[in-house]
């Protein structure tokens, strides 16, 4: 089979005729694709965490209204440590715009900012999921070719090779 796929480092899709590759080249290619799949999976996890953080921030903004001004709240210092506080100004908030830079924004502007971030992350997640699925398809094809080659390989003079993990009897 011939594969057409996008390589991470190349802008143009590559074509590879798997029938022309040796078993060692196929195994190397399989390892490369497995590594790429792992990196894509890690990226997807990180993007989903960021996406959820922005959604949570957006939800928190929805509960910030003038009636809550002056009310007592618990302010998280860590995920399990809080200090008492009170809500001051409900018209503006400080927004982390990246690399620990904070910008004062009105609540509607902060909501717009967070909505843009959420949409940006959704788009990136969709793009990476599509590439990830393509890479998984390539990986499955390569594994099928490796299995076909292993089945087609003639048995040596001692008979067929034992299955992986099967006990091998020693001869005296």
Coordinates of C-alpha atoms in Angstrom, one line a residue:
X1 CA 0.0 0.0 0.0
X2 CA 1.0 3.6 -0.6
X3 CA 0.5 6.1 2.2
X4 CA -0.1 9.8 1.7
X5 CA 0.3 11.8 4.9
X6 CA 1.4 15.0 6.4
X7 CA 4.7 14.9 8.2
X8 CA 5.1 17.3 11.2
X9 CA 8.2 19.0 9.8
X10 CA 7.1 19.2 6.1
X11 CA 4.4 21.5 4.7
X12 CA 3.6 19.2 1.8
X13 CA 2.1 15.7 2.1
X14 CA 4.5 12.8 1.6
X15 CA 3.9 9.6 -0.2
X16 CA 5.5 6.3 0.9
X17 CA 5.1 3.0 -0.8
X18 CA 5.3 0.6 2.2
X19 CA 6.0 -2.3 -0.1
X20 CA 9.4 -0.8 -0.9
X21 CA 10.5 -0.6 2.8
X22 CA 12.4 -3.3 4.6
X23 CA 10.9 -4.7 7.9
X24 CA 13.5 -2.6 9.8
X25 CA 12.4 0.6 8.0
X26 CA 8.8 -0.3 8.6
X27 CA 9.5 -0.7 12.4
X28 CA 11.4 2.5 12.5
X29 CA 8.6 4.3 10.7
X30 CA 6.1 2.7 13.1
X31 CA 8.1 4.0 16.1
X32 CA 8.2 7.5 14.5
X33 CA 4.4 7.6 14.0
X34 CA 3.8 6.2 17.5
X35 CA 6.0 9.0 18.9
X36 CA 4.0 11.6 16.9
X37 CA 0.7 10.1 18.1
X38 CA 1.9 10.3 21.7
X39 CA 2.9 14.0 21.3
X40 CA -0.4 14.8 19.7
X41 CA -2.2 13.1 22.5
X42 CA -0.2 15.1 25.1
X43 CA -1.0 18.3 23.2
X44 CA -4.7 17.5 23.1
X45 CA -4.7 16.9 26.8
X46 CA -3.0 20.2 27.5
X47 CA -5.4 22.1 25.1
X48 CA -8.4 20.5 26.8
X49 CA -7.2 21.5 30.2
X50 CA -6.7 25.1 29.0
X51 CA -10.1 25.1 27.3
X52 CA -11.7 24.0 30.5
X53 CA -9.9 26.6 32.5
X54 CA -11.2 29.4 30.2
X55 CA -14.7 27.9 30.3
X56 CA -14.5 27.9 34.1
X57 CA -13.3 31.6 34.1
X58 CA -16.1 32.5 31.8
X59 CA -18.7 30.8 34.1
X60 CA -17.2 32.7 37.1
X61 CA -17.7 36.0 35.2
X62 CA -21.3 35.2 34.7
X63 CA -21.8 35.1 38.4
X64 CA -20.1 38.5 38.9
X65 CA -22.9 41.1 39.1
X66 CA -23.5 44.4 41.0
X67 CA -25.7 42.7 43.6
X68 CA -22.7 40.7 44.8
X69 CA -20.5 43.8 45.4
X70 CA -19.2 43.7 49.0
X71 CA -20.2 40.1 49.7
X72 CA -17.9 37.8 51.5
X73 CA -16.1 35.1 49.5
X74 CA -13.3 32.6 49.9
X75 CA -10.3 33.3 47.7
X76 CA -8.4 30.3 46.5
X77 CA -4.6 30.4 47.1
X78 CA -4.2 26.8 46.0
X79 CA -6.6 24.1 45.1
X80 CA -7.1 23.3 48.8
X81 CA -6.2 26.6 50.6
X82 CA -8.5 29.6 50.8
X83 CA -8.5 33.0 52.5
X84 CA -11.6 35.0 53.3
X85 CA -12.2 38.1 51.2
X86 CA -14.9 40.3 49.8
X87 CA -16.0 41.3 46.3
X88 CA -14.9 44.8 45.6
X89 CA -15.5 46.3 42.1
X90 CA -17.9 44.1 40.0
X91 CA -17.4 46.2 36.9
X92 CA -13.8 45.4 36.1
X93 CA -11.6 42.3 36.5
X94 CA -7.9 41.5 35.9
X95 CA -7.4 39.1 33.1
X96 CA -4.3 37.0 32.6
X97 CA -3.5 37.6 28.9
X98 CA -0.5 35.2 29.0
X99 CA 2.9 34.8 30.5
X100 CA 1.7 36.3 33.7
X101 CA 0.7 39.7 32.2
X102 CA -2.6 41.0 33.6
X103 CA -4.9 43.5 32.0
X104 CA -7.8 45.3 33.7
X105 CA -10.9 44.8 31.6
X106 CA -14.6 45.5 32.0
X107 CA -16.6 42.4 32.6
X108 CA -18.1 42.4 29.0
X109 CA -14.6 42.9 27.5
X110 CA -13.3 40.1 29.6
X111 CA -16.1 37.8 28.5
X112 CA -15.4 38.6 24.9
X113 CA -11.7 37.9 25.5
X114 CA -12.5 34.5 27.1
X115 CA -14.9 33.6 24.4
X116 CA -12.2 34.2 21.7
X117 CA -9.8 32.1 23.7
X118 CA -12.4 29.3 24.1
X119 CA -13.1 29.4 20.3
X120 CA -9.4 29.5 19.5
X121 CA -8.8 26.4 21.6
X122 CA -11.8 24.6 20.2
X123 CA -10.4 25.2 16.6
X124 CA -7.0 24.0 17.6
X125 CA -8.4 20.9 19.3
X126 CA -10.4 20.1 16.2
X127 CA -7.4 20.5 13.9
X128 CA -5.1 18.4 16.1
X129 CA -7.8 15.7 16.5
X130 CA -8.1 15.4 12.7
X131 CA -4.3 15.1 12.3
X132 CA -4.2 12.6 15.2
X133 CA -6.8 10.4 13.6
X134 CA -4.9 10.5 10.3
X135 CA -1.7 9.5 12.1
X136 CA -3.5 6.6 13.8
X137 CA -4.7 5.4 10.4
X138 CA -1.2 5.5 9.1
X139 CA 0.0 3.6 12.2
X140 CA -2.7 0.9 11.7
X141 CA -1.7 0.5 8.0
X142 CA 2.0 0.2 8.9
X143 CA 1.2 -2.4 11.6
X144 CA -0.9 -4.4 9.1
X145 CA 1.9 -4.4 6.6
X146 CA 4.4 -5.5 9.3
X147 CA 2.0 -8.3 10.3
X148 CA 1.5 -9.4 6.7
X149 CA 5.2 -9.5 6.1
X150 CA 5.7 -11.6 9.3
X151 CA 3.1 -14.1 8.2
X152 CA 4.6 -14.3 4.7
X153 CA 8.1 -14.9 6.0
X154 CA 9.1 -18.5 5.3
X155 CA 9.8 -20.7 8.4
X156 CA 13.5 -21.5 9.0
X157 CA 14.9 -25.1 9.1
X158 CA 13.9 -25.5 12.7
X159 CA 10.2 -24.9 11.8
X160 CA 8.0 -21.9 12.6
X161 CA 9.2 -19.4 15.2
X162 CA 7.4 -19.5 18.5
X163 CA 4.8 -16.8 19.2
X164 CA 6.0 -13.8 21.1
X165 CA 6.1 -14.5 24.8
X166 CA 5.7 -18.3 24.3
X167 CA 8.2 -20.4 26.3
X168 CA 11.0 -21.9 24.2
X169 CA 12.3 -25.3 25.0
X170 CA 16.1 -25.6 25.2
X171 CA 17.7 -28.5 23.2
X172 CA 20.6 -30.5 24.6

